[in-house]
Short mmCIF file of C-alpha atoms in Angstrom, two decimals:
data_model
loop_
_atom_site.label_atom_id
_atom_site.label_comp_id
_atom_site.label_asym_id
_atom_site.label_seq_id
_atom_site.Cartn_x
_atom_site.Cartn_y
_atom_site.Cartn_z
CA MET A 1 -3.21 -9.85 18.14
CA PHE A 2 -3.63 -9.08 21.81
CA LEU A 3 -6.00 -9.31 24.77
CA ILE A 4 -8.30 -6.49 25.87
CA ASN A 5 -9.55 -6.23 29.42
CA CYS A 6 -13.17 -5.16 28.90
CA PRO A 7 -14.20 -3.02 31.91
CA TYR A 8 -17.53 -4.88 31.97
CA CYS A 9 -16.64 -8.49 31.01
CA GLY A 10 -12.96 -8.97 31.79
CA GLU A 11 -10.08 -10.12 29.61
CA ARG A 12 -11.03 -11.32 26.12
CA ASP A 13 -9.35 -11.82 22.75
CA GLN A 14 -9.07 -8.71 20.57
CA SER A 15 -11.08 -10.45 17.83
CA GLU A 16 -14.21 -10.05 20.02
CA PHE A 17 -13.83 -6.26 19.80
CA VAL A 18 -14.25 -3.65 17.10
CA SER A 19 -11.94 -0.65 16.94
CA GLY A 20 -13.75 2.68 16.79
CA GLY A 21 -10.63 4.65 15.92
CA GLU A 22 -9.24 7.77 17.58
CA ALA A 23 -11.03 8.84 20.76
CA HIS A 24 -11.96 12.30 22.04
CA ILE A 25 -12.99 13.71 18.66
CA ALA A 26 -16.03 15.68 19.77
CA ARG A 27 -18.98 16.00 17.45
CA PRO A 28 -19.38 19.70 16.53
CA LYS A 29 -21.96 21.43 18.71
CA GLN A 30 -23.05 23.76 15.91
CA PRO A 31 -22.55 21.77 12.66
CA THR A 32 -24.06 24.50 10.48
CA GLU A 33 -21.40 26.99 11.59
CA LEU A 34 -18.43 24.87 10.52
CA ASN A 35 -16.45 25.83 7.42
CA ASP A 36 -15.02 23.24 4.99
CA ASP A 37 -11.63 23.11 6.73
CA GLN A 38 -13.24 22.40 10.10
CA TRP A 39 -15.44 19.69 8.59
CA ALA A 40 -12.39 18.05 6.97
CA GLU A 41 -10.60 18.19 10.32
CA TYR A 42 -13.54 16.56 12.13
CA LEU A 43 -14.37 13.93 9.49
CA PHE A 44 -11.05 12.90 7.99
CA MET A 45 -7.90 14.17 9.69
CA ARG A 46 -6.40 11.73 12.20
CA LYS A 47 -3.36 11.83 14.48
CA ASN A 48 -2.48 8.22 13.54
CA ILE A 49 0.16 8.19 16.28
CA LYS A 50 3.08 5.77 16.44
CA GLY A 51 3.21 5.47 20.21
CA ILE A 52 0.50 5.89 22.82
CA GLN A 53 -2.83 6.63 21.18
CA PHE A 54 -6.25 7.11 22.80
CA GLU A 55 -8.90 4.99 21.07
CA ARG A 56 -12.50 3.90 21.32
CA TRP A 57 -13.26 0.18 21.33
CA ASN A 58 -16.56 -1.70 21.31
CA HIS A 59 -17.02 -5.19 22.75
CA ALA A 60 -19.08 -6.17 19.69
CA HIS A 61 -19.17 -9.91 20.39
CA GLY A 62 -19.74 -9.47 24.12
CA CYS A 63 -21.51 -6.81 26.16
CA ARG A 64 -21.58 -4.44 23.14
CA LYS A 65 -20.50 -1.53 25.34
CA TRP A 66 -18.08 1.19 24.25
CA PHE A 67 -15.01 2.22 26.27
CA ASN A 68 -11.67 4.02 25.82
CA VAL A 69 -8.23 2.46 25.55
CA ALA A 70 -4.76 4.02 25.76
CA ARG A 71 -2.65 1.74 23.58
CA ASP A 72 0.93 1.91 22.31
CA THR A 73 0.55 1.37 18.54
CA SER A 74 4.26 0.58 18.15
CA ASN A 75 3.94 -2.65 20.15
CA ASP A 76 0.15 -3.08 20.72
CA LYS A 77 0.65 -2.86 24.51
CA ILE A 78 -2.42 -1.51 26.33
CA GLU A 79 -1.45 1.09 28.94
CA LYS A 80 -4.85 1.94 30.37
CA ILE A 81 -8.56 1.26 29.89
CA TYR A 82 -11.10 3.88 30.96
CA LYS A 83 -14.80 4.45 30.48
CA MET A 84 -16.58 6.64 27.96
CA GLY A 85 -16.90 10.23 29.09
CA GLU A 86 -13.74 10.11 31.20
CA GLN A 87 -10.77 12.32 30.40
CA PRO A 88 -7.68 10.68 28.86
CA PRO A 89 -5.15 9.62 31.53
CA LYS A 90 -1.75 11.31 31.81
CA LEU A 91 0.83 8.71 30.76
CA MET B 1 28.50 4.11 -16.79
CA LYS B 2 26.99 0.86 -15.66
CA ASN B 3 27.68 -2.36 -17.51
CA LYS B 4 24.68 -3.54 -19.46
CA TYR B 5 22.99 -6.68 -18.20
CA SER B 6 22.56 -9.25 -20.99
CA ILE B 7 22.92 -12.94 -21.73
CA PHE B 8 26.57 -12.22 -22.64
CA SER B 9 27.37 -10.49 -19.35
CA LEU B 10 25.76 -13.44 -17.58
CA ILE B 11 27.98 -15.94 -19.44
CA LYS B 12 31.08 -13.75 -18.97
CA ASN B 13 30.52 -13.48 -15.21
CA ALA B 14 29.83 -17.19 -14.94
CA PHE B 15 33.49 -17.78 -15.82
CA SER B 16 34.57 -15.82 -12.74
CA ASN B 17 32.04 -17.56 -10.46
CA HIS B 18 29.86 -14.42 -10.42
CA GLU B 19 32.37 -12.75 -8.09
CA ASN B 20 33.16 -9.74 -10.29
CA TRP B 21 29.77 -8.19 -10.93
CA GLN B 22 29.83 -4.41 -10.86
CA ARG B 23 28.07 -2.78 -7.88
CA ALA B 24 24.45 -2.01 -8.79
CA TRP B 25 24.43 1.22 -6.76
CA ARG B 26 26.92 3.15 -4.61
CA ASP B 27 26.74 3.56 -0.85
CA PRO B 28 27.40 7.31 -0.50
CA GLU B 29 27.53 9.53 2.56
CA PRO B 30 24.98 12.36 2.37
CA LYS B 31 26.14 15.68 0.93
CA LYS B 32 25.45 18.92 2.83
CA GLU B 33 22.81 20.06 0.36
CA TYR B 34 20.60 18.65 -2.40
CA ASP B 35 18.11 20.17 -4.86
CA ALA B 36 15.53 17.66 -3.62
CA VAL B 37 15.40 14.81 -1.11
CA ILE B 38 13.03 11.85 -1.31
CA VAL B 39 12.13 10.32 2.07
CA GLY B 40 11.57 6.59 1.69
CA GLY B 41 13.55 4.13 -0.43
CA GLY B 42 10.77 1.82 -1.48
CA GLY B 43 9.61 1.27 -5.04
CA HIS B 44 7.63 4.52 -5.20
CA GLY B 45 10.44 6.63 -3.72
CA LEU B 46 13.15 5.16 -5.94
CA ALA B 47 10.90 5.49 -9.01
CA THR B 48 10.31 9.14 -8.08
CA ALA B 49 14.07 9.76 -7.90
CA TYR B 50 14.61 7.89 -11.17
CA TYR B 51 12.05 10.00 -13.08
CA LEU B 52 13.21 13.25 -11.43
CA ALA B 53 16.67 12.56 -12.83
CA LYS B 54 15.59 11.13 -16.15
CA LYS B 55 12.69 13.36 -17.20
CA HIS B 56 13.32 16.56 -15.23
CA ASN B 57 17.15 16.66 -15.18
CA LEU B 58 17.25 16.91 -11.39
CA THR B 59 20.32 14.82 -10.61
CA ASN B 60 21.61 16.53 -7.46
CA ILE B 61 19.06 14.63 -5.38
CA ALA B 62 19.04 11.94 -2.71
CA VAL B 63 16.81 9.17 -1.46
CA VAL B 64 17.03 8.64 2.31
CA GLU B 65 15.85 5.32 3.69
CA LYS B 66 15.64 4.32 7.35
CA GLY B 67 16.33 0.64 6.69
CA TRP B 68 17.41 -0.93 3.41
CA ILE B 69 15.83 -0.18 0.05
CA GLY B 70 12.74 -2.21 -0.79
CA GLY B 71 12.57 -3.57 2.77
CA GLY B 72 9.15 -2.12 3.57
CA ASN B 73 5.91 -2.70 1.72
CA THR B 74 7.74 -3.08 -1.61
CA GLY B 75 9.10 -6.38 -0.35
CA ARG B 76 5.93 -7.37 1.52
CA ASN B 77 3.10 -7.15 -0.99
CA THR B 78 1.51 -9.84 -3.15
CA THR B 79 2.86 -8.27 -6.40
CA ILE B 80 -0.48 -7.94 -8.19
CA ILE B 81 -0.67 -5.41 -11.02
CA ARG B 82 -3.96 -4.36 -12.62
CA SER B 83 -5.76 -1.20 -13.69
CA ASN B 84 -9.46 -2.20 -13.73
CA TYR B 85 -10.60 0.56 -11.37
CA LEU B 86 -14.10 2.03 -11.49
CA TRP B 87 -13.66 5.81 -11.47
CA ASP B 88 -12.11 7.78 -14.36
CA ALA B 89 -9.42 9.36 -12.17
CA SER B 90 -8.27 5.97 -10.83
CA ALA B 91 -8.47 4.32 -14.25
CA GLY B 92 -6.22 7.04 -15.65
CA LEU B 93 -3.73 6.73 -12.80
CA TYR B 94 -3.43 2.94 -12.68
CA ASP B 95 -3.50 2.42 -16.44
CA HIS B 96 -0.71 4.99 -16.81
CA ALA B 97 1.30 2.77 -14.47
CA LEU B 98 0.35 -0.42 -16.32
CA LYS B 99 1.53 1.07 -19.63
CA ILE B 100 4.94 1.84 -18.06
CA TRP B 101 5.11 -1.69 -16.58
CA GLU B 102 4.78 -3.11 -20.10
CA GLY B 103 8.15 -1.68 -21.14
CA LEU B 104 9.85 -1.37 -17.76
CA SER B 105 12.34 -4.27 -17.95
CA GLN B 106 13.70 -2.92 -21.26
CA GLU B 107 13.78 0.67 -20.01
CA LEU B 108 15.66 -0.19 -16.82
CA ASN B 109 17.78 -2.97 -18.38
CA TYR B 110 16.67 -4.94 -15.33
CA ASN B 111 14.32 -7.91 -15.49
CA VAL B 112 11.37 -7.05 -13.26
CA MET B 113 9.74 -10.33 -14.37
CA PHE B 114 6.52 -8.57 -15.37
CA SER B 115 4.11 -11.34 -16.29
CA GLN B 116 0.77 -10.47 -17.89
CA ARG B 117 -0.95 -13.62 -16.71
CA GLY B 118 -4.32 -11.93 -16.21
CA VAL B 119 -6.23 -11.01 -13.07
CA MET B 120 -9.67 -12.47 -12.50
CA ASN B 121 -12.11 -10.97 -9.98
CA LEU B 122 -14.87 -13.32 -8.84
CA ALA B 123 -18.50 -12.48 -8.05
CA HIS B 124 -20.19 -14.41 -5.24
CA ASN B 125 -23.58 -12.73 -4.91
CA LEU B 126 -26.02 -10.74 -7.00
CA GLN B 127 -24.59 -7.40 -5.89
CA ASP B 128 -21.09 -8.54 -6.86
CA VAL B 129 -22.40 -9.47 -10.31
CA ARG B 130 -23.98 -6.04 -10.77
CA ASP B 131 -20.94 -4.15 -9.44
CA LEU B 132 -18.41 -6.10 -11.47
CA LYS B 133 -20.43 -5.83 -14.69
CA ARG B 134 -20.72 -2.09 -14.12
CA ARG B 135 -16.98 -1.91 -13.53
CA THR B 136 -16.33 -3.88 -16.73
CA HIS B 137 -18.38 -1.37 -18.74
CA ALA B 138 -16.68 1.59 -17.04
CA ASN B 139 -13.24 0.08 -17.76
CA ARG B 140 -14.02 -0.42 -21.44
CA LEU B 141 -15.25 3.17 -21.77
CA ASN B 142 -11.86 4.20 -20.36
CA GLY B 143 -9.99 2.03 -22.87
CA ILE B 144 -9.01 -0.59 -20.30
CA ASP B 145 -9.36 -4.22 -21.34
CA ALA B 146 -11.99 -6.03 -19.29
CA VAL B 147 -14.35 -8.89 -20.01
CA TRP B 148 -17.16 -10.50 -18.06
CA LEU B 149 -16.94 -14.27 -17.62
CA GLU B 150 -19.86 -16.56 -16.81
CA THR B 151 -19.28 -19.32 -14.24
CA ASN B 152 -18.37 -21.95 -16.87
CA GLU B 153 -15.87 -19.52 -18.45
CA VAL B 154 -14.31 -18.89 -15.01
CA LYS B 155 -13.91 -22.65 -14.62
CA LYS B 156 -12.36 -22.91 -18.09
CA PHE B 157 -9.88 -20.10 -17.39
CA CYS B 158 -8.87 -21.46 -13.99
CA PRO B 159 -9.91 -25.14 -13.67
CA ILE B 160 -8.98 -25.61 -9.99
CA ILE B 161 -11.72 -23.21 -8.78
CA ASN B 162 -14.65 -24.95 -7.12
CA THR B 163 -17.62 -23.67 -9.14
CA SER B 164 -20.19 -25.88 -7.41
CA GLN B 165 -23.32 -23.83 -6.72
CA ASP B 166 -23.74 -25.64 -3.38
CA ILE B 167 -20.93 -23.89 -1.51
CA ARG B 168 -21.52 -21.01 0.93
CA TYR B 169 -20.41 -18.32 -1.53
CA PRO B 170 -20.83 -19.86 -5.01
CA VAL B 171 -18.99 -18.41 -8.01
CA LEU B 172 -21.57 -16.53 -10.09
CA GLY B 173 -19.11 -15.22 -12.66
CA GLY B 174 -16.15 -12.90 -12.76
CA THR B 175 -14.21 -10.26 -14.63
CA LEU B 176 -10.89 -10.72 -16.37
CA GLN B 177 -8.22 -8.18 -17.22
CA LYS B 178 -5.74 -9.97 -19.47
CA ARG B 179 -3.10 -7.21 -19.46
CA ALA B 180 -2.93 -7.45 -15.66
CA GLY B 181 -0.56 -9.79 -13.83
CA THR B 182 2.39 -9.81 -11.45
CA ALA B 183 6.03 -8.67 -11.23
CA ARG B 184 9.04 -9.43 -9.07
CA HIS B 185 8.70 -6.85 -6.29
CA ASP B 186 12.35 -6.69 -5.14
CA ALA B 187 13.56 -6.33 -8.72
CA VAL B 188 11.43 -3.21 -9.14
CA ALA B 189 13.19 -1.48 -6.23
CA TRP B 190 16.62 -2.72 -7.34
CA GLY B 191 16.04 -1.80 -10.99
CA TYR B 192 14.97 1.75 -10.16
CA ALA B 193 17.82 2.11 -7.63
CA ARG B 194 20.39 1.04 -10.22
CA GLY B 195 18.89 3.36 -12.84
CA ALA B 196 18.70 6.34 -10.47
CA ASP B 197 22.23 5.73 -9.13
CA GLU B 198 23.61 5.71 -12.67
CA MET B 199 22.23 9.22 -13.23
CA GLY B 200 23.92 10.45 -10.04
CA VAL B 201 21.16 10.08 -7.44
CA ASP B 202 22.55 9.36 -3.95
CA ILE B 203 20.74 6.44 -2.34
CA ILE B 204 21.44 6.70 1.39
CA GLN B 205 20.38 3.68 3.41
CA ASN B 206 20.24 3.33 7.22
CA CYS B 207 19.43 7.03 7.39
CA GLU B 208 16.32 7.80 9.42
CA VAL B 209 14.58 11.16 9.24
CA LYS B 210 14.25 12.66 12.72
CA GLY B 211 12.82 16.06 11.93
CA ILE B 212 11.86 18.53 9.22
CA LYS B 213 13.26 22.04 9.54
CA ARG B 214 10.88 24.76 8.48
CA ASN B 215 11.36 28.43 7.87
CA GLY B 216 7.90 29.87 8.14
CA ASP B 217 5.84 28.33 5.35
CA SER B 218 8.68 26.62 3.49
CA VAL B 219 11.07 23.74 4.21
CA GLU B 220 14.79 24.21 4.83
CA GLY B 221 16.03 20.69 5.31
CA LEU B 222 15.94 17.38 7.13
CA GLU B 223 17.37 16.26 10.45
CA THR B 224 18.56 12.69 9.97
CA THR B 225 20.58 10.11 11.86
CA LYS B 226 23.42 10.98 9.44
CA GLY B 227 23.23 14.69 10.15
CA PHE B 228 21.41 17.70 8.76
CA ILE B 229 20.67 17.75 5.02
CA LYS B 230 19.79 21.10 3.51
CA THR B 231 17.17 21.10 0.74
CA LYS B 232 14.32 23.22 -0.58
CA LYS B 233 12.19 20.29 -1.79
CA ILE B 234 11.20 17.22 0.20
CA GLY B 235 9.12 14.44 -1.32
CA VAL B 236 7.79 12.09 1.34
CA VAL B 237 6.98 8.54 0.22
CA ALA B 238 6.97 6.83 3.62
CA ALA B 239 3.89 4.57 3.28
CA GLY B 240 2.74 3.45 6.76
CA HIS B 241 4.91 6.09 8.46
CA SER B 242 3.59 9.06 6.43
CA SER B 243 1.67 10.45 9.41
CA VAL B 244 4.82 10.26 11.57
CA ILE B 245 6.79 12.33 9.03
CA ALA B 246 3.86 14.74 8.54
CA ASN B 247 3.76 15.28 12.28
CA MET B 248 7.42 16.42 12.17
CA ALA B 249 6.37 19.21 9.82
CA GLY B 250 3.29 20.06 11.89
CA LEU B 251 0.85 18.59 9.37
CA LYS B 252 -2.04 16.21 9.90
CA LEU B 253 -3.08 13.72 7.22
CA PRO B 254 -6.36 11.83 6.67
CA LEU B 255 -4.60 8.50 7.16
CA GLU B 256 -4.83 5.46 9.40
CA SER B 257 -1.95 2.95 9.44
CA LYS B 258 -2.92 -0.69 9.78
CA PRO B 259 -1.21 -4.06 9.43
CA LEU B 260 -1.94 -5.94 6.22
CA GLN B 261 -0.93 -9.58 6.06
CA ALA B 262 0.20 -11.98 3.38
CA LEU B 263 1.48 -15.52 3.41
CA VAL B 264 3.17 -18.02 1.12
CA SER B 265 2.97 -21.79 0.96
CA GLU B 266 5.63 -24.39 0.35
CA PRO B 267 6.67 -24.42 -3.34
CA VAL B 268 4.78 -26.80 -5.62
CA LYS B 269 4.63 -27.48 -9.37
CA PRO B 270 2.66 -25.01 -11.53
CA ILE B 271 -1.01 -25.23 -10.58
CA ILE B 272 -2.47 -21.75 -11.03
CA ASP B 273 -1.28 -19.65 -13.99
CA THR B 274 -3.24 -16.49 -13.27
CA VAL B 275 -4.21 -14.24 -10.35
CA VAL B 276 -7.64 -14.82 -8.82
CA MET B 277 -9.17 -12.31 -6.44
CA SER B 278 -12.41 -12.58 -4.49
CA ASN B 279 -13.40 -9.39 -2.75
CA SER B 280 -16.52 -10.53 -0.94
CA VAL B 281 -14.98 -13.63 0.65
CA HIS B 282 -11.60 -11.92 0.84
CA ALA B 283 -9.27 -14.44 -0.71
CA TYR B 284 -6.76 -13.84 -3.40
CA VAL B 285 -4.09 -16.13 -4.70
CA SER B 286 -1.43 -16.45 -7.36
CA GLN B 287 1.66 -18.61 -7.75
CA SER B 288 5.20 -17.25 -7.72
CA ASP B 289 7.83 -18.38 -10.21
CA LYS B 290 9.41 -20.36 -7.36
CA GLY B 291 6.13 -22.28 -7.05
CA GLU B 292 4.84 -20.85 -3.77
CA LEU B 293 1.20 -19.89 -3.53
CA VAL B 294 1.10 -16.18 -2.70
CA ILE B 295 -1.96 -15.41 -0.61
CA GLY B 296 -3.17 -12.00 0.46
CA ALA B 297 -5.17 -11.55 3.65
CA GLY B 298 -6.95 -8.49 5.01
CA THR B 299 -6.09 -5.57 7.25
CA ASP B 300 -6.67 -5.45 10.96
CA SER B 301 -9.38 -3.03 12.05
CA TYR B 302 -7.13 -1.07 14.43
CA VAL B 303 -4.17 1.29 14.00
CA SER B 304 -0.86 -0.45 14.56
CA TYR B 305 2.75 -0.10 13.45
CA THR B 306 3.82 -3.61 14.47
CA GLN B 307 4.19 -5.31 11.03
CA LYS B 308 2.47 -8.38 12.47
CA GLY B 309 -1.32 -8.62 12.27
CA SER B 310 -3.85 -10.91 13.91
CA PHE B 311 -4.28 -14.63 13.48
CA ASN B 312 -8.05 -14.44 12.98
CA ILE B 313 -7.51 -12.40 9.79
CA VAL B 314 -5.35 -15.17 8.31
CA GLU B 315 -7.87 -17.77 9.43
CA GLU B 316 -10.72 -16.00 7.59
CA THR B 317 -8.71 -15.82 4.38
CA LEU B 318 -7.63 -19.46 4.51
CA LYS B 319 -11.23 -20.57 5.11
CA ALA B 320 -12.27 -18.82 1.91
CA ILE B 321 -9.26 -20.18 -0.01
CA LEU B 322 -10.10 -23.73 1.05
CA GLU B 323 -13.71 -23.44 -0.02
CA LEU B 324 -12.79 -22.03 -3.42
CA TYR B 325 -9.78 -24.31 -3.97
CA PRO B 326 -10.33 -27.65 -2.18
CA ILE B 327 -7.17 -28.90 -3.94
CA PHE B 328 -5.07 -26.77 -1.53
CA SER B 329 -6.39 -28.47 1.60
CA ARG B 330 -3.08 -30.30 2.32
CA MET B 331 -0.81 -27.36 1.48
CA LYS B 332 1.52 -26.16 4.23
CA MET B 333 2.06 -22.46 4.69
CA LEU B 334 5.72 -21.53 5.01
CA ARG B 335 5.80 -17.88 5.97
CA GLN B 336 3.42 -15.15 7.12
CA TRP B 337 4.18 -11.47 7.55
CA GLY B 338 2.59 -8.03 7.82
CA GLY B 339 3.23 -4.62 6.34
CA ILE B 340 1.93 -1.28 7.59
CA VAL B 341 -0.41 0.29 5.06
CA ASP B 342 -1.63 3.89 5.22
CA ILE B 343 -5.28 4.04 4.28
CA CYS B 344 -7.21 7.12 3.12
CA PRO B 345 -10.92 7.47 3.93
CA ASP B 346 -11.75 7.09 0.21
CA ALA B 347 -9.22 4.28 -0.40
CA SER B 348 -7.41 6.39 -3.01
CA PRO B 349 -3.87 7.74 -2.76
CA ILE B 350 -2.59 11.28 -2.18
CA ILE B 351 0.04 12.57 -4.66
CA SER B 352 0.10 16.20 -3.77
CA LYS B 353 1.65 19.48 -2.74
CA THR B 354 0.90 20.58 0.81
CA SER B 355 0.26 23.87 2.57
CA ILE B 356 4.02 24.01 3.28
CA LYS B 357 6.10 25.19 0.31
CA GLY B 358 8.54 22.56 -0.91
CA LEU B 359 6.91 19.70 1.00
CA TYR B 360 5.20 17.04 -1.10
CA PHE B 361 3.44 13.87 -0.06
CA ASN B 362 2.88 10.63 -1.95
CA CYS B 363 0.92 8.43 0.44
CA GLY B 364 -2.39 6.76 1.22
CA TRP B 365 -1.87 3.88 -1.21
CA GLY B 366 -3.46 1.63 1.38
CA THR B 367 -3.58 -2.02 0.45
CA GLY B 368 -2.73 -1.67 -3.23
CA GLY B 369 0.22 0.57 -4.01
CA PHE B 370 2.62 -1.87 -5.65
CA LYS B 371 0.75 -1.95 -8.97
CA ALA B 372 1.10 1.82 -9.30
CA THR B 373 4.86 2.02 -8.57
CA PRO B 374 6.09 3.28 -11.99
CA GLY B 375 3.14 5.62 -12.56
CA SER B 376 3.28 6.95 -9.00
CA GLY B 377 6.98 7.73 -9.33
CA ASP B 378 6.49 9.40 -12.72
CA LEU B 379 3.60 11.61 -11.57
CA PHE B 380 5.16 12.46 -8.19
CA ALA B 381 8.39 13.47 -9.95
CA HIS B 382 6.34 15.73 -12.24
CA THR B 383 4.59 17.26 -9.22
CA ILE B 384 7.87 17.94 -7.39
CA ALA B 385 9.75 19.26 -10.42
CA ASN B 386 6.98 21.62 -11.62
CA ASP B 387 5.41 22.39 -8.24
CA GLU B 388 2.15 21.51 -10.00
CA PRO B 389 0.39 18.17 -10.40
CA HIS B 390 0.24 16.33 -13.72
CA LYS B 391 -3.32 16.10 -15.06
CA LEU B 392 -3.38 12.39 -14.15
CA ASN B 393 -2.79 13.05 -10.44
CA ALA B 394 -4.63 16.37 -10.13
CA ALA B 395 -7.66 14.58 -8.63
CA PHE B 396 -5.44 12.95 -5.99
CA ASN B 397 -4.62 16.19 -4.19
CA ILE B 398 -4.83 16.57 -0.45
CA ASN B 399 -7.52 19.26 -0.69
CA ARG B 400 -10.13 16.78 -1.85
CA PHE B 401 -10.84 16.04 1.82
CA VAL B 402 -11.79 19.68 2.27
CA SER B 403 -13.70 20.16 -0.98
CA GLY B 404 -15.42 16.77 -0.69
CA ASP B 405 -14.38 15.78 -4.22
CA LEU B 406 -13.33 12.28 -3.14
CA VAL B 407 -12.24 9.44 -5.43
CA ASP B 408 -14.21 6.79 -3.62
CA GLU B 409 -12.80 3.45 -4.65
CA HIS B 410 -14.00 1.54 -1.58
CA GLY B 411 -16.60 -0.43 -3.49
CA ALA B 412 -14.34 -1.23 -6.38
CA ALA B 413 -10.97 -1.76 -4.86
CA ALA B 414 -10.65 -1.34 -1.16
CA VAL B 415 -11.08 -4.88 0.06
CA ALA B 416 -8.66 -6.84 -2.01
CA HIS B 417 -5.79 -5.67 -4.12
#
């Protein structure tokens, strides 16, 4: 349980948001050229980091916009919030 | 040789104020080398060590545990045991475990308080009714006991349920597995630890794994807080921390670790003598032998290793509990806690070899691993000893995420366990 500072609405309770999981997993540009291992990597394999992880979040019960969050999963502390399309910050 | 636990040993020790009980397991320092090392001293890990020693004669083995045995999800779950899963592969796996549960106290000479009080799953909408009836038929075809109950039969089996058709999610019926029930979770870890220790297994507590040493495509040993341990076989049973261990070996797993919460009430006189689960409103409840209501809540939607969980998840569950059981409206909750569960995309576990020789993973049990403890240990031991899966866990290999041959239990089991 923690607060998230939505870049569009300001600080709100986490329960207003939906987690979209690991960020920066790019959709394959040529899906037909992927082999089974590459599909498995894209669809299922996750870093699942204990520590600082880059994630996507959606303000589902607010502005409904997506954004990225750098969050420490060992203590739920949010290190940085940045917009979709931006590169992950160096932390 | 360990002294046998019995009514006579209980009386005998009562005369010395229970001060002279024999140690249940030793507290050894790690040796330089073992034939196999199990990472994780929870129920599954200890069961794996027990069956490796008992059925495969591998006794020069160790279990390394970062904290104390049974202190993770083994001691944090809601102790429900059942095998009424939809798919054949899952039915085979969980019923194998249930059959071992039925004789486990005798086998271990340790009372795991296995109580076949029945597990009832409620249906609250038309789709639930269809799904649960289908599951009942599938279970019976797999030789698993399951019956469909109409609303009045649900009320008869558990009279405190509110079966009024005027509530938000009325009870439209349910399924019942009579062989299902609960067990004492700590006793399972302690019983397996005592049994494994007796056969020579070293159970090393307060020993955290810091790294896995590889030599090309095979493992050479483990870096731990108690020094380097050489071994050719490593079985990882680290639940929520499986991805962390995998990362040490340069592997990636299809897992996400999330907090799952449970809570217990103040103890009261016997009021509910079965386990009732409701997937669609997400409430499940049973009563412990101490008299506490044991209530399971849901997982948070985000990855976290904090063993806490959010308040709104508990609130949702208690809302559903209160609507189904108005009699509990004045109950006070005593304790709430979280455990970190590792969830696979298809909500089924992984009991498998990996691309690295000598490295095995038993993970992905998600929100419902406790019920499988004996079966999981037995099958994982088989996999490690023979370097090949048993036919019951062949479907639960790690390659199913590449081949697409998933065991998708989301509809049948993923919400509540």
